[in-house]
């Protein structure tokens, strides 16, 4: 028996009890266990001796194994507890590792792909990529950007977008410019690499919104799409058009009879896409790109990401596109990348921190505004005629309304109007000759951060027309003029742009009080 137990001890020492430190505390526990056993009767001591020894080694074995397991588990748990230190950079663990994203090869119907496009935020956690975006405009000028990005929508929220602006090929000596935008769940950094400057602003993560239905989104008028952010799904601080193509889908796919599914499955950068092709309605005509006639979208079937798009003119020539270079979905990302390195950059004042001439200007709000689109501008004019009873408008056929805006300071309403003067038929936008007009109560506070904030020179004229007393001033270091008028408790201003003073004065004869809405 003794030899057998000795052999057992040596075997255990070389295997399960190897490197086990059996301390006096452990031995004490065993001794206590043995002493508490009811083996005290002398007559049975000798006969129970082998059993005591066997029980002792069994206890030693069990205690040793328990100690070994506890020691091992404690070692494994140490890294986890160290990550919970709130003082660590990146909060918990800055490394974000989402689940693998599987490609979708099932056939999809129109309503399926629309739902994906309008709710991409639900379909991926992280994304990184790069693409080239190009546009050619009505006057032959171009816009060309190379974009790199990374985003995380869950766990560690944040991302960045780096934009490299390629100069127009017809503009000589125009350098490539670079801008970067970084953000996390608290801050946005806007970086100008060419000037080595940056600005910051606070950021609050948009709360999760309910899934949107295509019919609800398509009920938004075309001219209100880009002013209706609250009616779409949430997006991060940087609303990348490829990852969050909500407005584009709502603009070009709202009429199911003008587009079709061209191909169900086409591989693009390792992603399975569905290809859509369609025509552009007259209602969707872009004033800056009137030659757009048709489009093609490549949509990732499992996420709804707009991987690539192209717009064509009547001859099928490309005039606008987004061509991807890389796209990775649900990849591992280090959230530390969302905080820029700013050692060699100078902080610039952010627009939200601008010091106004009058601190009260911060209380001015834009109630309603529109430009370019005639119907939308007319709609704002209807509001102005109702809310601004002291409104004046030009009635001359030489001027055309281009933009209209209703602003408000406390209970005081203000009207802002922009007129195009002798606009040539094929001239887009406001044209080169413009009149800027505003009207407001004398007691109101107006903004000093616009075209009306001029440094006045000599007074060159004064007169009264249509019950408004006008004074005309030169604008320092400019050939333009600043007209300032008063009628009762209200003030009127007009700034010229490439409009001769004599012409502006003549036009003021047709500047009359607005007729009430019918």
Coordinates of C-alpha atoms in Angstrom, one line a residue:
X1 CA 0.0 0.0 0.0
X2 CA 2.8 2.4 0.9
X3 CA 4.5 1.8 -2.4
X4 CA 1.3 2.3 -4.3
X5 CA 0.6 5.6 -2.5
X6 CA 4.2 6.8 -3.1
X7 CA 3.9 5.9 -6.8
X8 CA 0.6 7.8 -6.9
X9 CA 2.1 10.9 -5.3
X10 CA 5.0 10.9 -7.7
X11 CA 2.7 10.5 -10.7
X12 CA 0.4 13.4 -9.4
X13 CA 3.4 15.6 -8.8
X14 CA 4.5 15.2 -12.4
X15 CA 1.1 15.7 -13.9
X16 CA -1.9 17.4 -12.3
X17 CA 0.0 18.8 -9.4
X18 CA 3.0 19.9 -11.5
X19 CA 4.0 23.5 -10.6
X20 CA 1.3 23.6 -7.9
X21 CA 2.3 25.6 -4.9
X22 CA 0.6 23.7 -2.0
X23 CA 1.0 26.2 0.8
X24 CA 0.7 25.9 4.5
X25 CA -2.8 27.3 4.2
X26 CA -3.8 24.4 2.0
X27 CA -2.1 21.9 4.3
X28 CA -3.9 23.4 7.3
X29 CA -7.3 23.0 5.5
X30 CA -6.5 19.3 4.9
X31 CA -5.4 18.8 8.5
X32 CA -8.6 20.5 9.8
X33 CA -10.7 18.3 7.5
X34 CA -9.0 15.2 8.8
X35 CA -9.2 16.2 12.5
X36 CA -12.9 16.9 12.2
X37 CA -13.5 13.4 10.9
X38 CA -14.9 11.0 13.5
X39 CA -11.9 8.7 13.6
X40 CA -11.0 9.2 17.3
X41 CA -11.7 5.8 18.8
X42 CA -8.4 4.1 19.6
X43 CA -9.5 0.6 18.9
X44 CA -10.3 1.5 15.3
X45 CA -7.2 3.8 14.7
X46 CA -4.9 1.1 13.3
X47 CA -7.6 -0.5 11.1
X48 CA -8.6 2.9 9.6
X49 CA -5.1 4.1 8.9
X50 CA -5.0 3.1 5.3
X51 CA -8.4 4.8 4.7
X52 CA -7.2 8.0 6.4
X53 CA -4.2 8.1 4.1
X54 CA -6.4 7.5 1.1
X55 CA -8.9 10.2 2.1
X56 CA -6.0 12.6 2.7
X57 CA -4.5 12.3 -0.7
X58 CA -8.0 12.5 -2.3
X59 CA -8.6 15.8 -0.5
X60 CA -5.1 17.0 -1.5
X61 CA -5.9 16.1 -5.1
X62 CA -9.3 17.9 -5.1
X63 CA -8.0 21.0 -3.4
X64 CA -5.0 21.1 -5.8
X65 CA -7.2 20.9 -8.8
X66 CA -9.6 23.6 -7.5
X67 CA -6.6 25.9 -6.8
X68 CA -5.2 25.2 -10.3
X69 CA -8.5 26.1 -12.0
X70 CA -9.1 29.2 -9.9
X71 CA -5.6 30.4 -10.6
X72 CA -6.0 29.8 -14.3
X73 CA -9.4 31.6 -14.5
X74 CA -8.0 34.6 -12.6
X75 CA -5.2 34.9 -15.1
X76 CA -7.7 34.8 -18.0
X77 CA -9.9 37.5 -16.4
X78 CA -7.1 40.0 -15.8
X79 CA -7.2 41.5 -19.4
X80 CA -11.0 41.9 -19.3
X81 CA -10.9 43.9 -16.0
X82 CA -8.1 46.1 -17.3
X83 CA -10.2 47.1 -20.3
X84 CA -13.0 48.3 -18.0
X85 CA -10.8 51.2 -16.8
X86 CA -12.7 54.3 -17.7
X87 CA -9.5 56.3 -18.0
X88 CA -8.3 54.3 -21.0
X89 CA -8.3 56.0 -24.4
X90 CA -11.3 54.9 -26.5
X91 CA -13.4 54.2 -23.4
X92 CA -13.7 50.4 -23.2
X93 CA -12.1 48.7 -26.1
X94 CA -11.4 51.0 -29.0
X95 CA -11.2 48.0 -31.4
X96 CA -14.6 47.5 -33.2
X97 CA -15.1 44.0 -34.6
X98 CA -18.6 43.6 -36.1
X99 CA -20.0 40.2 -37.3
X100 CA -19.2 39.1 -40.8
X101 CA -21.5 40.5 -43.5
X102 CA -22.8 37.8 -45.9
X103 CA -23.6 38.7 -49.5
X104 CA -27.3 38.4 -50.7
X105 CA -27.9 36.5 -53.9
X106 CA -31.7 36.3 -53.8
X107 CA -33.8 38.0 -56.4
X108 CA -35.2 41.3 -55.1
X109 CA -38.4 43.2 -56.0
X110 CA -38.6 47.0 -56.4
X111 CA -40.1 47.5 -53.0
X112 CA -37.4 45.4 -51.4
X113 CA -34.6 47.5 -52.8
X114 CA -36.3 50.7 -52.0
X115 CA -36.7 49.7 -48.4
X116 CA -33.0 48.8 -48.3
X117 CA -31.9 52.1 -49.8
X118 CA -34.0 54.1 -47.4
X119 CA -32.9 52.2 -44.3
X120 CA -29.2 51.4 -44.8
X121 CA -28.4 52.5 -41.2
X122 CA -29.9 49.2 -40.0
X123 CA -27.9 47.0 -42.3
X124 CA -24.3 47.5 -41.4
X125 CA -22.2 48.5 -38.4
X126 CA -18.9 49.7 -39.8
X127 CA -17.7 50.6 -43.3
X128 CA -14.6 51.9 -45.0
X129 CA -13.9 52.9 -48.6
X130 CA -12.9 55.3 -51.2
X131 CA -14.5 56.7 -54.4
X132 CA -14.3 59.4 -57.1
X133 CA -17.2 61.8 -57.6
X134 CA -17.5 63.8 -60.8
X135 CA -20.0 66.4 -62.1
X136 CA -20.1 68.4 -65.3
X137 CA -22.3 71.5 -65.3
X138 CA -24.3 73.5 -67.8
X139 CA -21.5 75.9 -68.5
X140 CA -18.8 73.2 -69.0
X141 CA -17.2 73.6 -65.6
X142 CA -16.5 70.5 -63.6
X143 CA -16.3 69.3 -60.0
X144 CA -14.1 66.4 -59.2
X145 CA -13.5 64.9 -55.7
X146 CA -11.7 61.9 -54.4
X147 CA -13.1 60.8 -51.1
X148 CA -11.9 58.3 -48.4
X149 CA -14.0 57.4 -45.4
X150 CA -14.5 55.2 -42.3
X151 CA -17.6 55.0 -40.2
X152 CA -18.8 53.1 -37.1
X153 CA -22.5 53.3 -36.3
X154 CA -22.6 51.3 -33.1
X155 CA -20.5 50.6 -30.0
X156 CA -17.9 53.4 -30.6
X157 CA -19.8 55.9 -32.8
X158 CA -17.6 58.0 -35.1
X159 CA -15.8 58.3 -38.4
X160 CA -14.0 60.5 -40.8
X161 CA -14.2 61.7 -44.4
X162 CA -11.2 63.0 -46.3
X163 CA -12.0 65.0 -49.5
X164 CA -9.4 65.8 -52.1
X165 CA -10.8 68.5 -54.5
X166 CA -9.3 68.1 -58.0
X167 CA -9.3 71.5 -59.9
X168 CA -11.3 72.1 -63.0
X169 CA -9.2 71.0 -66.0
X170 CA -9.8 74.4 -67.7
X171 CA -8.6 76.4 -64.8
X172 CA -4.8 76.8 -64.8
X173 CA -2.7 77.0 -61.6
X174 CA -5.6 75.9 -59.5
X175 CA -4.2 73.6 -56.7
X176 CA -5.6 70.4 -55.3
X177 CA -7.2 71.2 -51.9
X178 CA -7.8 68.8 -49.1
X179 CA -10.3 68.9 -46.3
X180 CA -11.0 66.3 -43.6
X181 CA -13.9 65.9 -41.2
X182 CA -13.6 63.7 -38.1
X183 CA -16.3 63.0 -35.5
X184 CA -17.1 60.9 -32.5
X185 CA -20.1 60.9 -30.2
X186 CA -19.2 64.3 -28.7
X187 CA -17.2 66.4 -31.2
X188 CA -16.8 67.3 -34.9
X189 CA -13.4 68.4 -36.2
X190 CA -13.3 70.3 -39.5
X191 CA -9.7 70.4 -40.8
X192 CA -8.3 72.5 -43.6
X193 CA -5.0 70.8 -44.5
X194 CA -3.9 73.5 -46.9
X195 CA -4.0 76.2 -44.3
X196 CA -3.1 73.9 -41.3
X197 CA -6.2 75.0 -39.5
X198 CA -9.2 73.3 -37.8
X199 CA -12.4 74.2 -36.1
X200 CA -14.5 72.1 -33.7
X201 CA -18.2 72.0 -32.7
X202 CA -20.2 69.9 -30.3
X203 CA -22.0 66.8 -31.7
X204 CA -25.0 64.9 -30.3
X205 CA -25.7 61.5 -31.8
X206 CA -29.1 61.4 -33.5
X207 CA -31.5 59.0 -31.7
X208 CA -32.5 55.9 -33.6
X209 CA -35.6 56.4 -35.7
X210 CA -38.2 54.0 -36.8
X211 CA -37.9 52.2 -40.2
X212 CA -39.3 54.4 -42.9
X213 CA -41.6 53.2 -45.7
X214 CA -41.0 54.3 -49.3
X215 CA -44.6 55.6 -49.7
X216 CA -44.1 57.9 -46.7
X217 CA -40.8 59.3 -48.0
X218 CA -42.2 59.7 -51.6
X219 CA -45.0 61.9 -50.2
X220 CA -42.3 64.6 -49.5
X221 CA -42.4 67.1 -52.4
X222 CA -39.3 67.1 -54.6
X223 CA -38.4 70.6 -53.8
X224 CA -38.5 69.8 -50.0
X225 CA -36.4 66.7 -50.0
X226 CA -33.1 68.3 -48.9
X227 CA -34.9 70.3 -46.3
X228 CA -36.7 67.3 -44.7
X229 CA -33.9 65.5 -42.9
X230 CA -36.1 64.7 -39.9
X231 CA -38.3 62.6 -42.1
X232 CA -35.5 60.2 -43.2
X233 CA -33.6 57.7 -41.2
X234 CA -30.8 58.9 -38.9
X235 CA -27.4 59.5 -40.3
X236 CA -24.1 60.3 -38.6
X237 CA -22.4 63.7 -38.5
X238 CA -21.1 63.2 -42.0
X239 CA -23.9 62.0 -44.3
X240 CA -22.0 60.2 -47.0
X241 CA -24.1 59.9 -50.2
X242 CA -22.9 56.4 -50.9
X243 CA -23.6 54.9 -47.5
X244 CA -26.8 56.9 -46.8
X245 CA -28.4 57.5 -50.2
X246 CA -31.8 58.5 -48.8
X247 CA -32.4 61.7 -50.7
X248 CA -31.1 60.3 -54.0
X249 CA -33.4 57.3 -53.8
X250 CA -36.4 59.5 -52.9
X251 CA -35.6 61.9 -55.8
X252 CA -35.0 59.5 -58.7
X253 CA -36.9 56.3 -57.7
X254 CA -40.2 57.7 -56.5
X255 CA -41.9 57.0 -59.8
X256 CA -41.7 53.2 -60.3
X257 CA -42.7 53.5 -64.0
X258 CA -39.6 55.4 -64.9
X259 CA -37.0 52.9 -63.7
X260 CA -36.4 49.1 -63.8
X261 CA -34.3 46.4 -62.4
X262 CA -31.7 45.9 -65.2
X263 CA -29.7 43.1 -63.6
X264 CA -30.3 41.1 -60.4
X265 CA -26.7 40.1 -59.6
X266 CA -23.5 41.9 -60.6
X267 CA -20.3 41.7 -58.6
X268 CA -18.6 45.0 -57.8
X269 CA -15.6 45.2 -55.5
X270 CA -16.5 41.9 -54.0
X271 CA -20.1 42.9 -53.3
X272 CA -23.2 41.5 -55.0
X273 CA -25.2 44.4 -56.4
X274 CA -28.5 44.9 -58.1
X275 CA -28.4 47.3 -61.1
X276 CA -31.2 49.8 -61.6
X277 CA -31.7 51.9 -64.8
X278 CA -34.1 54.7 -65.3
X279 CA -35.1 58.0 -66.9
X280 CA -35.2 61.4 -65.2
X281 CA -38.6 63.1 -65.0
X282 CA -38.9 66.8 -66.0
X283 CA -39.8 67.5 -62.3
X284 CA -36.4 66.2 -61.3
X285 CA -34.5 68.4 -63.8
X286 CA -31.4 69.9 -62.1
X287 CA -30.9 73.5 -63.0
X288 CA -27.1 73.1 -62.8
X289 CA -27.1 69.9 -64.8
X290 CA -30.1 70.2 -67.2
X291 CA -28.6 67.6 -69.6
X292 CA -29.2 64.8 -67.2
X293 CA -31.6 62.4 -69.0
X294 CA -31.0 58.9 -67.5
X295 CA -29.2 57.1 -64.6
X296 CA -27.9 53.8 -63.5
X297 CA -27.5 52.7 -59.8
X298 CA -25.5 49.8 -58.5
X299 CA -27.0 48.9 -55.0
X300 CA -25.4 46.5 -52.6
X301 CA -28.2 43.9 -52.1
X302 CA -27.5 43.1 -48.4
X303 CA -27.0 46.6 -47.1
X304 CA -28.7 49.0 -49.6
X305 CA -25.4 51.0 -49.9
X306 CA -25.2 52.9 -53.2
X307 CA -21.9 51.4 -54.3
X308 CA -21.9 53.3 -57.7
X309 CA -24.0 55.6 -59.8
X310 CA -23.9 57.2 -63.2
X311 CA -25.9 59.9 -64.9
X312 CA -26.0 60.3 -68.7
X313 CA -27.0 63.0 -71.2
X314 CA -29.3 62.4 -74.2
X315 CA -26.4 60.8 -76.2
X316 CA -25.5 58.5 -73.3
X317 CA -22.4 60.4 -72.4
X318 CA -21.4 60.5 -68.7
X319 CA -21.9 63.9 -67.0
X320 CA -22.0 62.8 -63.4
X321 CA -20.8 59.7 -61.5
X322 CA -19.6 58.1 -58.3
X323 CA -17.1 55.4 -59.1
X324 CA -15.9 53.3 -56.1
X325 CA -12.3 52.3 -55.5
X326 CA -12.7 50.4 -52.3
X327 CA -15.7 49.3 -50.1
X328 CA -15.5 47.1 -47.0
X329 CA -18.5 46.5 -44.8
X330 CA -18.4 45.3 -41.2
X331 CA -14.6 45.4 -41.0
X332 CA -12.6 45.8 -37.8
X333 CA -11.9 49.4 -37.1
X334 CA -9.9 51.2 -34.3
X335 CA -12.1 54.0 -32.9
X336 CA -8.9 55.9 -32.1
X337 CA -8.8 56.7 -35.8
X338 CA -11.8 59.0 -35.3
X339 CA -9.7 61.5 -33.3
X340 CA -7.4 63.6 -35.6
X341 CA -3.8 64.5 -34.8
X342 CA -3.7 68.3 -34.5
X343 CA -0.2 69.0 -33.2
X344 CA 0.8 71.2 -36.2
X345 CA -2.7 72.8 -36.7
X346 CA -4.1 76.1 -35.6
X347 CA -7.5 76.4 -34.1
X348 CA -10.0 78.6 -36.1
X349 CA -13.2 80.1 -34.8
X350 CA -16.2 77.9 -35.7
X351 CA -19.2 79.5 -37.2
X352 CA -21.2 78.8 -34.0
X353 CA -18.7 80.9 -32.0
X354 CA -18.8 83.9 -34.3
X355 CA -19.0 87.2 -32.5
X356 CA -21.8 89.3 -33.9
X357 CA -21.9 93.0 -34.0
X358 CA -24.9 92.8 -31.8
X359 CA -25.2 89.7 -29.5
X360 CA -29.0 89.8 -30.0
X361 CA -28.4 88.5 -33.6
X362 CA -28.1 85.0 -32.2
X363 CA -31.9 85.2 -31.7
X364 CA -32.6 85.6 -35.4
X365 CA -34.1 82.5 -37.0
X366 CA -34.9 81.6 -40.6
X367 CA -38.6 80.6 -40.7
X368 CA -38.9 79.8 -44.4
X369 CA -36.5 80.2 -47.4
X370 CA -36.2 79.2 -51.0
X371 CA -34.2 79.9 -54.1
X372 CA -33.8 78.8 -57.7
X373 CA -37.1 76.7 -57.8
X374 CA -39.8 79.1 -59.1
X375 CA -42.7 77.2 -57.4
X376 CA -40.9 77.0 -54.1
X377 CA -40.0 80.7 -54.2
X378 CA -43.5 81.7 -55.0
X379 CA -44.7 79.6 -52.0
X380 CA -42.4 81.6 -49.7
X381 CA -43.7 84.8 -51.2
X382 CA -47.2 83.8 -50.3
X383 CA -46.1 83.4 -46.7
X384 CA -44.3 86.8 -46.8
X385 CA -47.3 88.7 -48.1
X386 CA -49.3 87.2 -45.2
X387 CA -46.7 87.6 -42.4
X388 CA -45.0 90.9 -43.5
X389 CA -47.8 93.5 -44.1
X390 CA -45.1 96.2 -44.9
X391 CA -43.6 94.1 -47.7
X392 CA -42.7 95.9 -51.0
X393 CA -42.0 94.1 -54.3
X394 CA -40.8 95.1 -57.8
X395 CA -43.4 95.1 -60.5
X396 CA -41.0 95.8 -63.4
X397 CA -40.7 93.1 -66.1
X398 CA -36.9 93.8 -66.1
X399 CA -36.5 92.0 -62.7
X400 CA -37.4 88.4 -61.8
X401 CA -37.6 87.0 -58.3
X402 CA -34.8 84.5 -57.6
X403 CA -35.0 83.9 -53.9
X404 CA -37.2 84.7 -50.9
X405 CA -36.8 84.3 -47.2
X406 CA -38.8 85.0 -44.0
X407 CA -36.6 85.6 -40.9
X408 CA -37.7 86.5 -37.4
X409 CA -36.2 88.3 -34.4
X410 CA -38.5 87.7 -31.4
X411 CA -42.0 88.8 -32.6
X412 CA -40.6 90.9 -35.5
X413 CA -40.7 89.4 -39.0
X414 CA -38.2 90.3 -41.7
X415 CA -38.3 89.8 -45.5
X416 CA -35.3 89.1 -47.7
X417 CA -35.6 89.0 -51.5
X418 CA -33.2 88.6 -54.3
X419 CA -34.0 89.8 -57.8
X420 CA -32.3 89.0 -61.1
X421 CA -32.0 92.0 -63.4
X422 CA -32.2 91.7 -67.3
X423 CA -31.4 88.0 -67.0
X424 CA -30.4 86.4 -70.3
X425 CA -32.5 83.5 -71.3
X426 CA -29.8 80.9 -71.2
X427 CA -28.2 82.3 -68.0
X428 CA -28.8 79.9 -65.1
X429 CA -28.9 80.8 -61.5
X430 CA -29.5 84.4 -60.4
X431 CA -27.5 85.8 -63.4
X432 CA -24.7 88.4 -63.0
X433 CA -26.9 91.4 -62.3
X434 CA -28.6 91.2 -59.0
X435 CA -30.6 93.3 -56.5
X436 CA -30.6 92.3 -52.9
X437 CA -33.6 93.7 -50.9
X438 CA -34.7 93.4 -47.3
X439 CA -37.5 95.0 -45.2
X440 CA -37.9 95.0 -41.4
X441 CA -39.3 96.9 -38.4
X442 CA -37.1 99.6 -37.0
X443 CA -37.3 97.9 -33.6
X444 CA -36.0 94.6 -35.0
X445 CA -32.4 93.3 -35.0
X446 CA -31.0 92.3 -38.4
X447 CA -28.0 90.1 -39.2
X448 CA -24.6 91.7 -39.8
X449 CA -23.3 88.6 -41.6
X450 CA -24.7 89.1 -45.1
X451 CA -24.5 91.3 -48.2
X452 CA -26.1 94.2 -46.4
X453 CA -23.1 94.6 -44.0
X454 CA -21.2 97.1 -46.1
X455 CA -18.7 99.8 -45.3
X456 CA -20.4 102.9 -46.7
X457 CA -18.6 105.7 -48.5
X458 CA -20.0 109.1 -49.6
X459 CA -23.7 109.8 -49.8
X460 CA -24.5 110.2 -53.5
X461 CA -28.3 110.8 -53.6
X462 CA -31.6 111.1 -51.7
X463 CA -35.2 111.0 -52.9
X464 CA -38.7 109.8 -52.0
X465 CA -40.6 107.1 -54.0
X466 CA -43.8 105.3 -53.1
X467 CA -43.8 106.7 -49.6
X468 CA -40.2 105.5 -48.9
X469 CA -37.5 108.1 -48.2
X470 CA -34.3 106.8 -49.7
X471 CA -30.6 107.7 -49.2
X472 CA -28.0 106.3 -51.5
X473 CA -24.4 105.6 -50.4
X474 CA -21.3 104.4 -52.2
X475 CA -19.9 101.1 -51.0
X476 CA -16.2 101.5 -50.2
X477 CA -13.7 99.9 -52.6
X478 CA -16.6 98.9 -54.9
X479 CA -18.6 100.2 -57.8
X480 CA -21.8 99.1 -56.1
X481 CA -24.3 101.1 -54.1
X482 CA -26.3 100.7 -50.8
X483 CA -29.8 102.2 -50.8
X484 CA -31.4 102.8 -47.3
X485 CA -35.0 103.7 -47.0
X486 CA -37.5 104.5 -44.3
X487 CA -41.3 104.5 -44.3
X488 CA -43.0 105.0 -40.9
X489 CA -41.8 102.3 -38.5
X490 CA -40.1 100.2 -41.2
X491 CA -36.8 100.2 -42.9
X492 CA -35.8 99.0 -46.4
X493 CA -32.4 98.3 -47.9
X494 CA -31.2 97.5 -51.4
X495 CA -27.7 96.4 -52.5
X496 CA -26.7 96.5 -56.2
X497 CA -24.6 93.9 -58.0
X498 CA -23.5 94.9 -61.5
X499 CA -26.6 97.1 -61.7
X500 CA -25.9 100.8 -62.4
X501 CA -27.2 103.2 -59.8
X502 CA -29.3 105.0 -62.4
X503 CA -31.0 101.8 -63.3
X504 CA -31.6 100.8 -59.7
X505 CA -33.2 104.2 -59.0
X506 CA -35.4 103.8 -62.0
X507 CA -36.5 100.4 -60.9
X508 CA -37.5 101.7 -57.4
X509 CA -40.3 103.6 -59.1
X510 CA -41.9 100.1 -59.6
X511 CA -41.1 99.1 -56.0
X512 CA -44.6 99.0 -54.5
X513 CA -46.4 97.7 -51.5
X514 CA -47.4 94.1 -52.0
X515 CA -51.0 93.2 -52.7
X516 CA -52.6 90.9 -50.1
X517 CA -53.0 87.3 -51.0
X518 CA -56.2 86.4 -52.7

